[in-house]
Amino acid sequence: MNRKSVRTAVLISGSGTNLQAFIDQTRDGSLDLDLSVVLSNKPGAAGLQRAREAGIAVECVEHSKFPIREDFDAALIAALDQYDPELIILAGFMRILTSVFIDHFSGRIFNIHPSLLPKYPGLDTHQRAIDAGDDWHGSTVHFATEELDGGPRVIQGRVPVRESDTAETLAARVLAVEHQIYPQAAALYASGRLEYRDGRAWLDGDRLDEPLEFSGALIN
Ligand code: GRF
C-alpha cells in the first residue's frame, strides 16, 4: 500500500528558485511530497507565478497589514491550516516568525540560510564571507526555532570562494547547491528518518550533532 505523501506548505517572499526545485523534483518523481500550498507575504512575489503554473494553491498574507508580528503570524496560521500541512518549508521567506507560529508548527518547520551556520546568521552573507577571506561558503538547512537562523542544523552544502567572486557570483553558486540540499532534507523528513525532538535534530534515531555534508552525492 502506498504511503500518503506528506502535505507540505512552502513559504516564499521572492523569486522562488528553491520552490521551483521542489516543484521540479516532485514532478519528476525524485521527491515524494504533496506540495499543498505556496504562501507569500508579498503579492508580487515571482514565486507565486511558479506555483500557479504548477497548479499549486496559493495564498498571500501581506505583512504590511499587520503592525503586530504576532497578529501576522496568527493570520499565516489561519491561511495555512486550511491545508493541514505536516511540513513547512521556509524558502526565502523574509519575515521573522514569532513563537506563535513556531509553536503551532513545532518541530516541522525547515529554513534554508545561505551560509555555513553558525557563521553569518542574518543578511548579506555572501559579502561577509568574501570580506572575511573565507575559503569556503555555502548554505545550511536547519529546523526553524525562535532563534533566528539558530535551530538545529540538518545538512550543509559547501562551495569554494574564488578570488574573482563577487557577492552575486558567489550567491549563484550557493543557490545551485541549495536546490539540491533542501529537497534532500525534506525527503529525509518525509520518510520519517529525520525528526526534531528535545530541541535537537535526529537522524535514524541518532542525535545529529553535526549537519550532514552535501558532496554532490545523494544521501541514501
Ligand atoms: C536563498 O538564498 C535562501 O538561502 C534564502 O533566500 C534565498 C531564496 O531564494 N533564505 P529563492 O527565492 O528560492 O530563489
PDB file of C-alpha atoms and ligand atoms in Angstrom:
ATOM      1  CA  MET A   1       0.000   0.000   0.000  1.00  0.00           C
ATOM      2  CA  ASN A   2       1.333   3.411  -0.921  1.00  0.00           C
ATOM      3  CA  ARG A   3       2.106   5.775   1.942  1.00  0.00           C
ATOM      4  CA  LYS A   4       0.407   9.145   1.582  1.00  0.00           C
ATOM      5  CA  SER A   5       2.726  11.976   0.560  1.00  0.00           C
ATOM      6  CA  VAL A   6       3.485  14.499   3.278  1.00  0.00           C
ATOM      7  CA  ARG A   7       1.334  17.617   2.924  1.00  0.00           C
ATOM      8  CA  THR A   8       3.761  20.492   2.547  1.00  0.00           C
ATOM      9  CA  ALA A   9       3.442  24.274   2.609  1.00  0.00           C
ATOM     10  CA  VAL A  10       6.189  26.399   1.050  1.00  0.00           C
ATOM     11  CA  LEU A  11       6.564  29.995   2.254  1.00  0.00           C
ATOM     12  CA  ILE A  12       8.289  32.495  -0.013  1.00  0.00           C
ATOM     13  CA  SER A  13       8.860  36.222  -0.424  1.00  0.00           C
ATOM     14  CA  GLY A  14      10.686  36.436  -3.721  1.00  0.00           C
ATOM     15  CA  SER A  15      11.820  34.667  -6.842  1.00  0.00           C
ATOM     16  CA  GLY A  16      11.224  31.148  -5.562  1.00  0.00           C
ATOM     17  CA  THR A  17      14.014  29.218  -7.234  1.00  0.00           C
ATOM     18  CA  ASN A  18      14.112  26.862  -4.254  1.00  0.00           C
ATOM     19  CA  LEU A  19      10.364  26.416  -4.630  1.00  0.00           C
ATOM     20  CA  GLN A  20      10.996  25.589  -8.291  1.00  0.00           C
ATOM     21  CA  ALA A  21      13.462  22.886  -7.265  1.00  0.00           C
ATOM     22  CA  PHE A  22      10.748  21.313  -5.093  1.00  0.00           C
ATOM     23  CA  ILE A  23       8.237  21.562  -7.943  1.00  0.00           C
ATOM     24  CA  ASP A  24      10.633  20.008 -10.452  1.00  0.00           C
ATOM     25  CA  GLN A  25      11.726  17.178  -8.177  1.00  0.00           C
ATOM     26  CA  THR A  26       8.187  16.240  -7.107  1.00  0.00           C
ATOM     27  CA  ARG A  27       7.163  16.293 -10.757  1.00  0.00           C
ATOM     28  CA  ASP A  28       9.949  14.033 -11.973  1.00  0.00           C
ATOM     29  CA  GLY A  29       9.294  11.634  -9.125  1.00  0.00           C
ATOM     30  CA  SER A  30      12.622  12.051  -7.324  1.00  0.00           C
ATOM     31  CA  LEU A  31      10.896  13.678  -4.331  1.00  0.00           C
ATOM     32  CA  ASP A  32       7.724  12.352  -2.745  1.00  0.00           C
ATOM     33  CA  LEU A  33       5.898  15.363  -1.274  1.00  0.00           C
ATOM     34  CA  ASP A  34       2.423  16.776  -1.678  1.00  0.00           C
ATOM     35  CA  LEU A  35       3.038  20.471  -2.355  1.00  0.00           C
ATOM     36  CA  SER A  36      -0.316  21.586  -0.967  1.00  0.00           C
ATOM     37  CA  VAL A  37       0.086  25.357  -0.867  1.00  0.00           C
ATOM     38  CA  VAL A  38       2.561  28.159  -1.538  1.00  0.00           C
ATOM     39  CA  LEU A  39       2.186  31.239   0.646  1.00  0.00           C
ATOM     40  CA  SER A  40       3.806  34.629   0.172  1.00  0.00           C
ATOM     41  CA  ASN A  41       3.836  37.781   2.268  1.00  0.00           C
ATOM     42  CA  LYS A  42       4.212  39.744  -0.979  1.00  0.00           C
ATOM     43  CA  PRO A  43       1.507  39.632  -3.660  1.00  0.00           C
ATOM     44  CA  GLY A  44       4.033  40.335  -6.423  1.00  0.00           C
ATOM     45  CA  ALA A  45       6.470  37.565  -5.494  1.00  0.00           C
ATOM     46  CA  ALA A  46       7.596  35.844  -8.695  1.00  0.00           C
ATOM     47  CA  GLY A  47       7.437  32.505  -6.900  1.00  0.00           C
ATOM     48  CA  LEU A  48       3.635  32.757  -6.755  1.00  0.00           C
ATOM     49  CA  GLN A  49       3.547  32.558 -10.525  1.00  0.00           C
ATOM     50  CA  ARG A  50       5.731  29.462 -10.440  1.00  0.00           C
ATOM     51  CA  ALA A  51       3.193  27.898  -8.050  1.00  0.00           C
ATOM     52  CA  ARG A  52       0.221  28.853 -10.214  1.00  0.00           C
ATOM     53  CA  GLU A  53       1.899  27.408 -13.295  1.00  0.00           C
ATOM     54  CA  ALA A  54       2.447  24.180 -11.395  1.00  0.00           C
ATOM     55  CA  GLY A  55      -1.211  24.077 -10.345  1.00  0.00           C
ATOM     56  CA  ILE A  56      -0.468  24.555  -6.636  1.00  0.00           C
ATOM     57  CA  ALA A  57      -2.860  26.550  -4.440  1.00  0.00           C
ATOM     58  CA  VAL A  58      -1.517  29.981  -3.497  1.00  0.00           C
ATOM     59  CA  GLU A  59      -2.174  32.196  -0.508  1.00  0.00           C
ATOM     60  CA  CYS A  60      -0.975  35.700   0.200  1.00  0.00           C
ATOM     61  CA  VAL A  61      -0.858  37.279   3.659  1.00  0.00           C
ATOM     62  CA  GLU A  62       0.604  40.755   3.445  1.00  0.00           C
ATOM     63  CA  HIS A  63       2.723  41.546   6.480  1.00  0.00           C
ATOM     64  CA  SER A  64       2.213  45.286   5.934  1.00  0.00           C
ATOM     65  CA  LYS A  65      -1.415  44.879   7.012  1.00  0.00           C
ATOM     66  CA  PHE A  66      -0.367  43.593  10.419  1.00  0.00           C
ATOM     67  CA  PRO A  67       1.511  46.103  12.580  1.00  0.00           C
ATOM     68  CA  ILE A  68       1.936  43.472  15.303  1.00  0.00           C
ATOM     69  CA  ARG A  69       4.104  40.462  14.413  1.00  0.00           C
ATOM     70  CA  GLU A  70       2.020  38.020  16.439  1.00  0.00           C
ATOM     71  CA  ASP A  71      -1.107  39.058  14.540  1.00  0.00           C
ATOM     72  CA  PHE A  72       0.650  38.440  11.238  1.00  0.00           C
ATOM     73  CA  ASP A  73       1.717  35.013  12.464  1.00  0.00           C
ATOM     74  CA  ALA A  74      -1.865  34.205  13.513  1.00  0.00           C
ATOM     75  CA  ALA A  75      -3.048  35.158  10.020  1.00  0.00           C
ATOM     76  CA  LEU A  76      -0.382  32.913   8.482  1.00  0.00           C
ATOM     77  CA  ILE A  77      -1.558  30.019  10.646  1.00  0.00           C
ATOM     78  CA  ALA A  78      -5.191  30.588   9.649  1.00  0.00           C
ATOM     79  CA  ALA A  79      -4.259  30.625   5.958  1.00  0.00           C
ATOM     80  CA  LEU A  80      -2.071  27.517   6.215  1.00  0.00           C
ATOM     81  CA  ASP A  81      -4.307  25.430   8.469  1.00  0.00           C
ATOM     82  CA  GLN A  82      -6.901  25.209   5.700  1.00  0.00           C
ATOM     83  CA  TYR A  83      -4.425  22.822   4.046  1.00  0.00           C
ATOM     84  CA  ASP A  84      -3.498  20.951   7.240  1.00  0.00           C
ATOM     85  CA  PRO A  85       0.227  20.970   6.413  1.00  0.00           C
ATOM     86  CA  GLU A  86       2.526  18.409   8.004  1.00  0.00           C
ATOM     87  CA  LEU A  87       5.702  20.150   6.875  1.00  0.00           C
ATOM     88  CA  ILE A  88       6.534  23.854   6.479  1.00  0.00           C
ATOM     89  CA  ILE A  89       9.335  24.870   4.127  1.00  0.00           C
ATOM     90  CA  LEU A  90      10.639  28.419   4.530  1.00  0.00           C
ATOM     91  CA  ALA A  91      12.216  29.158   1.161  1.00  0.00           C
ATOM     92  CA  GLY A  92      13.356  32.749   1.087  1.00  0.00           C
ATOM     93  CA  PHE A  93      10.566  33.873   3.406  1.00  0.00           C
ATOM     94  CA  MET A  94      11.881  37.208   4.597  1.00  0.00           C
ATOM     95  CA  ARG A  95       9.898  37.669   7.804  1.00  0.00           C
ATOM     96  CA  ILE A  96      10.965  36.872  11.331  1.00  0.00           C
ATOM     97  CA  LEU A  97       8.491  34.431  12.851  1.00  0.00           C
ATOM     98  CA  THR A  98       7.419  34.601  16.493  1.00  0.00           C
ATOM     99  CA  SER A  99       6.692  31.775  18.932  1.00  0.00           C
ATOM    100  CA  VAL A 100       3.040  31.996  17.867  1.00  0.00           C
ATOM    101  CA  PHE A 101       3.977  30.451  14.526  1.00  0.00           C
ATOM    102  CA  ILE A 102       6.923  28.321  15.663  1.00  0.00           C
ATOM    103  CA  ASP A 103       4.934  26.669  18.485  1.00  0.00           C
ATOM    104  CA  HIS A 104       1.951  25.969  16.261  1.00  0.00           C
ATOM    105  CA  PHE A 105       4.048  24.001  13.777  1.00  0.00           C
ATOM    106  CA  SER A 106       6.622  22.895  16.295  1.00  0.00           C
ATOM    107  CA  GLY A 107       9.306  20.551  15.011  1.00  0.00           C
ATOM    108  CA  ARG A 108       8.131  20.546  11.416  1.00  0.00           C
ATOM    109  CA  ILE A 109       9.463  23.827  10.061  1.00  0.00           C
ATOM    110  CA  PHE A 110      12.596  23.946   7.925  1.00  0.00           C
ATOM    111  CA  ASN A 111      14.546  27.019   6.909  1.00  0.00           C
ATOM    112  CA  ILE A 112      17.425  27.411   4.489  1.00  0.00           C
ATOM    113  CA  HIS A 113      20.067  30.018   5.164  1.00  0.00           C
ATOM    114  CA  PRO A 114      22.817  30.980   2.726  1.00  0.00           C
ATOM    115  CA  SER A 115      25.851  30.483   4.958  1.00  0.00           C
ATOM    116  CA  LEU A 116      27.693  27.707   6.733  1.00  0.00           C
ATOM    117  CA  LEU A 117      25.879  28.263  10.014  1.00  0.00           C
ATOM    118  CA  PRO A 118      26.745  29.099  12.751  1.00  0.00           C
ATOM    119  CA  LYS A 119      28.716  31.546  10.592  1.00  0.00           C
ATOM    120  CA  TYR A 120      26.845  34.598   9.376  1.00  0.00           C
ATOM    121  CA  PRO A 121      23.273  34.462  10.586  1.00  0.00           C
ATOM    122  CA  GLY A 122      21.232  37.379   9.243  1.00  0.00           C
ATOM    123  CA  LEU A 123      21.718  39.277   5.994  1.00  0.00           C
ATOM    124  CA  ASP A 124      24.498  39.910   3.433  1.00  0.00           C
ATOM    125  CA  THR A 125      26.072  36.527   3.999  1.00  0.00           C
ATOM    126  CA  HIS A 126      27.893  36.306   0.673  1.00  0.00           C
ATOM    127  CA  GLN A 127      29.638  39.642   1.036  1.00  0.00           C
ATOM    128  CA  ARG A 128      30.514  38.836   4.634  1.00  0.00           C
ATOM    129  CA  ALA A 129      32.164  35.571   3.585  1.00  0.00           C
ATOM    130  CA  ILE A 130      34.165  37.388   0.882  1.00  0.00           C
ATOM    131  CA  ASP A 131      35.163  40.204   3.237  1.00  0.00           C
ATOM    132  CA  ALA A 132      36.338  37.700   5.831  1.00  0.00           C
ATOM    133  CA  GLY A 133      38.561  35.987   3.232  1.00  0.00           C
ATOM    134  CA  ASP A 134      36.824  32.639   3.764  1.00  0.00           C
ATOM    135  CA  ASP A 135      37.934  29.737   1.587  1.00  0.00           C
ATOM    136  CA  TRP A 136      34.516  28.103   1.827  1.00  0.00           C
ATOM    137  CA  HIS A 137      30.964  29.344   1.873  1.00  0.00           C
ATOM    138  CA  GLY A 138      27.649  27.592   1.390  1.00  0.00           C
ATOM    139  CA  SER A 139      24.183  27.031   2.714  1.00  0.00           C
ATOM    140  CA  THR A 140      22.525  25.285   5.632  1.00  0.00           C
ATOM    141  CA  VAL A 141      19.130  23.647   6.049  1.00  0.00           C
ATOM    142  CA  HIS A 142      18.018  23.696   9.664  1.00  0.00           C
ATOM    143  CA  PHE A 143      14.920  23.220  11.766  1.00  0.00           C
ATOM    144  CA  ALA A 144      13.456  26.648  12.461  1.00  0.00           C
ATOM    145  CA  THR A 145      13.183  27.669  16.090  1.00  0.00           C
ATOM    146  CA  GLU A 146      12.588  31.032  17.713  1.00  0.00           C
ATOM    147  CA  GLU A 147      16.280  31.824  17.408  1.00  0.00           C
ATOM    148  CA  LEU A 148      16.902  33.480  14.040  1.00  0.00           C
ATOM    149  CA  ASP A 149      18.922  31.100  11.822  1.00  0.00           C
ATOM    150  CA  GLY A 150      19.742  29.227  15.022  1.00  0.00           C
ATOM    151  CA  GLY A 151      17.784  25.938  15.068  1.00  0.00           C
ATOM    152  CA  PRO A 152      19.421  22.504  14.796  1.00  0.00           C
ATOM    153  CA  ARG A 153      21.320  22.113  11.556  1.00  0.00           C
ATOM    154  CA  VAL A 154      20.442  19.242   9.252  1.00  0.00           C
ATOM    155  CA  ILE A 155      22.502  19.484   6.093  1.00  0.00           C
ATOM    156  CA  GLN A 156      25.109  21.827   4.663  1.00  0.00           C
ATOM    157  CA  GLY A 157      26.367  22.295   1.129  1.00  0.00           C
ATOM    158  CA  ARG A 158      29.739  23.956   0.592  1.00  0.00           C
ATOM    159  CA  VAL A 159      31.145  25.906  -2.296  1.00  0.00           C
ATOM    160  CA  PRO A 160      34.676  27.259  -2.647  1.00  0.00           C
ATOM    161  CA  VAL A 161      35.089  31.043  -2.586  1.00  0.00           C
ATOM    162  CA  ARG A 162      37.042  32.133  -5.658  1.00  0.00           C
ATOM    163  CA  GLU A 163      39.427  35.062  -5.852  1.00  0.00           C
ATOM    164  CA  SER A 164      37.273  36.636  -8.553  1.00  0.00           C
ATOM    165  CA  ASP A 165      33.959  36.171  -6.711  1.00  0.00           C
ATOM    166  CA  THR A 166      31.507  38.983  -6.157  1.00  0.00           C
ATOM    167  CA  ALA A 167      28.544  38.576  -3.839  1.00  0.00           C
ATOM    168  CA  GLU A 168      26.451  37.890  -6.947  1.00  0.00           C
ATOM    169  CA  THR A 169      28.619  35.159  -8.464  1.00  0.00           C
ATOM    170  CA  LEU A 170      29.025  33.501  -5.102  1.00  0.00           C
ATOM    171  CA  ALA A 171      25.282  33.703  -4.431  1.00  0.00           C
ATOM    172  CA  ALA A 172      24.533  31.990  -7.735  1.00  0.00           C
ATOM    173  CA  ARG A 173      26.792  29.041  -6.879  1.00  0.00           C
ATOM    174  CA  VAL A 174      25.295  28.768  -3.390  1.00  0.00           C
ATOM    175  CA  LEU A 175      21.777  28.798  -4.833  1.00  0.00           C
ATOM    176  CA  ALA A 176      22.594  25.850  -7.105  1.00  0.00           C
ATOM    177  CA  VAL A 177      23.645  23.855  -4.045  1.00  0.00           C
ATOM    178  CA  GLU A 178      20.511  24.912  -2.169  1.00  0.00           C
ATOM    179  CA  HIS A 179      18.361  23.415  -4.895  1.00  0.00           C
ATOM    180  CA  GLN A 180      19.893  20.050  -4.084  1.00  0.00           C
ATOM    181  CA  ILE A 181      20.195  20.074  -0.311  1.00  0.00           C
ATOM    182  CA  TYR A 182      16.776  21.490   0.523  1.00  0.00           C
ATOM    183  CA  PRO A 183      14.740  18.773  -1.237  1.00  0.00           C
ATOM    184  CA  GLN A 184      17.068  16.183   0.316  1.00  0.00           C
ATOM    185  CA  ALA A 185      16.353  17.422   3.819  1.00  0.00           C
ATOM    186  CA  ALA A 186      12.629  17.369   3.083  1.00  0.00           C
ATOM    187  CA  ALA A 187      12.908  13.828   1.721  1.00  0.00           C
ATOM    188  CA  LEU A 188      14.635  12.641   4.885  1.00  0.00           C
ATOM    189  CA  TYR A 189      11.877  14.207   6.957  1.00  0.00           C
ATOM    190  CA  ALA A 190       9.077  12.847   4.795  1.00  0.00           C
ATOM    191  CA  SER A 191      10.471   9.325   5.049  1.00  0.00           C
ATOM    192  CA  GLY A 192      10.425   9.572   8.841  1.00  0.00           C
ATOM    193  CA  ARG A 193      14.212   9.238   9.147  1.00  0.00           C
ATOM    194  CA  LEU A 194      14.761  12.830  10.254  1.00  0.00           C
ATOM    195  CA  GLU A 195      12.945  14.358  13.200  1.00  0.00           C
ATOM    196  CA  TYR A 196      13.082  17.187  15.692  1.00  0.00           C
ATOM    197  CA  ARG A 197      12.932  16.214  19.351  1.00  0.00           C
ATOM    198  CA  ASP A 198      14.060  17.872  22.604  1.00  0.00           C
ATOM    199  CA  GLY A 199      15.410  20.832  20.670  1.00  0.00           C
ATOM    200  CA  ARG A 200      17.671  18.636  18.525  1.00  0.00           C
ATOM    201  CA  ALA A 201      17.720  17.048  15.097  1.00  0.00           C
ATOM    202  CA  TRP A 202      17.730  13.226  14.982  1.00  0.00           C
ATOM    203  CA  LEU A 203      18.552  11.001  12.028  1.00  0.00           C
ATOM    204  CA  ASP A 204      17.678   7.314  12.126  1.00  0.00           C
ATOM    205  CA  GLY A 205      17.248   7.623  15.887  1.00  0.00           C
ATOM    206  CA  ASP A 206      20.718   9.114  16.489  1.00  0.00           C
ATOM    207  CA  ARG A 207      21.307  12.692  17.550  1.00  0.00           C
ATOM    208  CA  LEU A 208      22.623  14.754  14.675  1.00  0.00           C
ATOM    209  CA  ASP A 209      25.215  16.921  16.385  1.00  0.00           C
ATOM    210  CA  GLU A 210      26.902  17.955  13.153  1.00  0.00           C
ATOM    211  CA  PRO A 211      24.992  18.628   9.947  1.00  0.00           C
ATOM    212  CA  LEU A 212      25.193  16.188   7.064  1.00  0.00           C
ATOM    213  CA  GLU A 213      27.686  17.284   4.429  1.00  0.00           C
ATOM    214  CA  PHE A 214      26.433  17.500   0.894  1.00  0.00           C
ATOM    215  CA  SER A 215      29.103  16.352  -1.505  1.00  0.00           C
ATOM    216  CA  GLY A 216      27.125  16.077  -4.713  1.00  0.00           C
ATOM    217  CA  ALA A 217      26.048  12.529  -3.943  1.00  0.00           C
ATOM    218  CA  LEU A 218      22.586  11.596  -2.790  1.00  0.00           C
ATOM    219  CA  ILE A 219      22.228  10.571   0.822  1.00  0.00           C
ATOM    220  CA  ASN A 220      20.761   7.088   0.935  1.00  0.00           C
TER     221      ASN A 220
HETATM  222  C1  GRF B   1      18.083  31.692  -0.740  1.00  0.00           C
HETATM  223  O1  GRF B   1      19.373  32.138  -0.904  1.00  0.00           O
HETATM  224  C2  GRF B   1      17.890  31.211   0.663  1.00  0.00           C
HETATM  225  O2  GRF B   1      19.044  30.724   1.243  1.00  0.00           O
HETATM  226  C3  GRF B   1      17.465  32.461   1.379  1.00  0.00           C
HETATM  227  O3  GRF B   1      16.683  33.167   0.460  1.00  0.00           O
HETATM  228  C4  GRF B   1      17.056  32.811  -0.856  1.00  0.00           C
HETATM  229  C5  GRF B   1      15.809  32.377  -1.563  1.00  0.00           C
HETATM  230  O4  GRF B   1      15.986  32.289  -2.941  1.00  0.00           O
HETATM  231  N1  GRF B   1      16.801  32.100   2.605  1.00  0.00           N
HETATM  232  P1  GRF B   1      14.801  31.798  -3.867  1.00  0.00           P
HETATM  233  O5  GRF B   1      13.619  32.739  -3.655  1.00  0.00           O
HETATM  234  O6  GRF B   1      14.453  30.396  -3.508  1.00  0.00           O
HETATM  235  O7  GRF B   1      15.312  31.916  -5.259  1.00  0.00           O
END
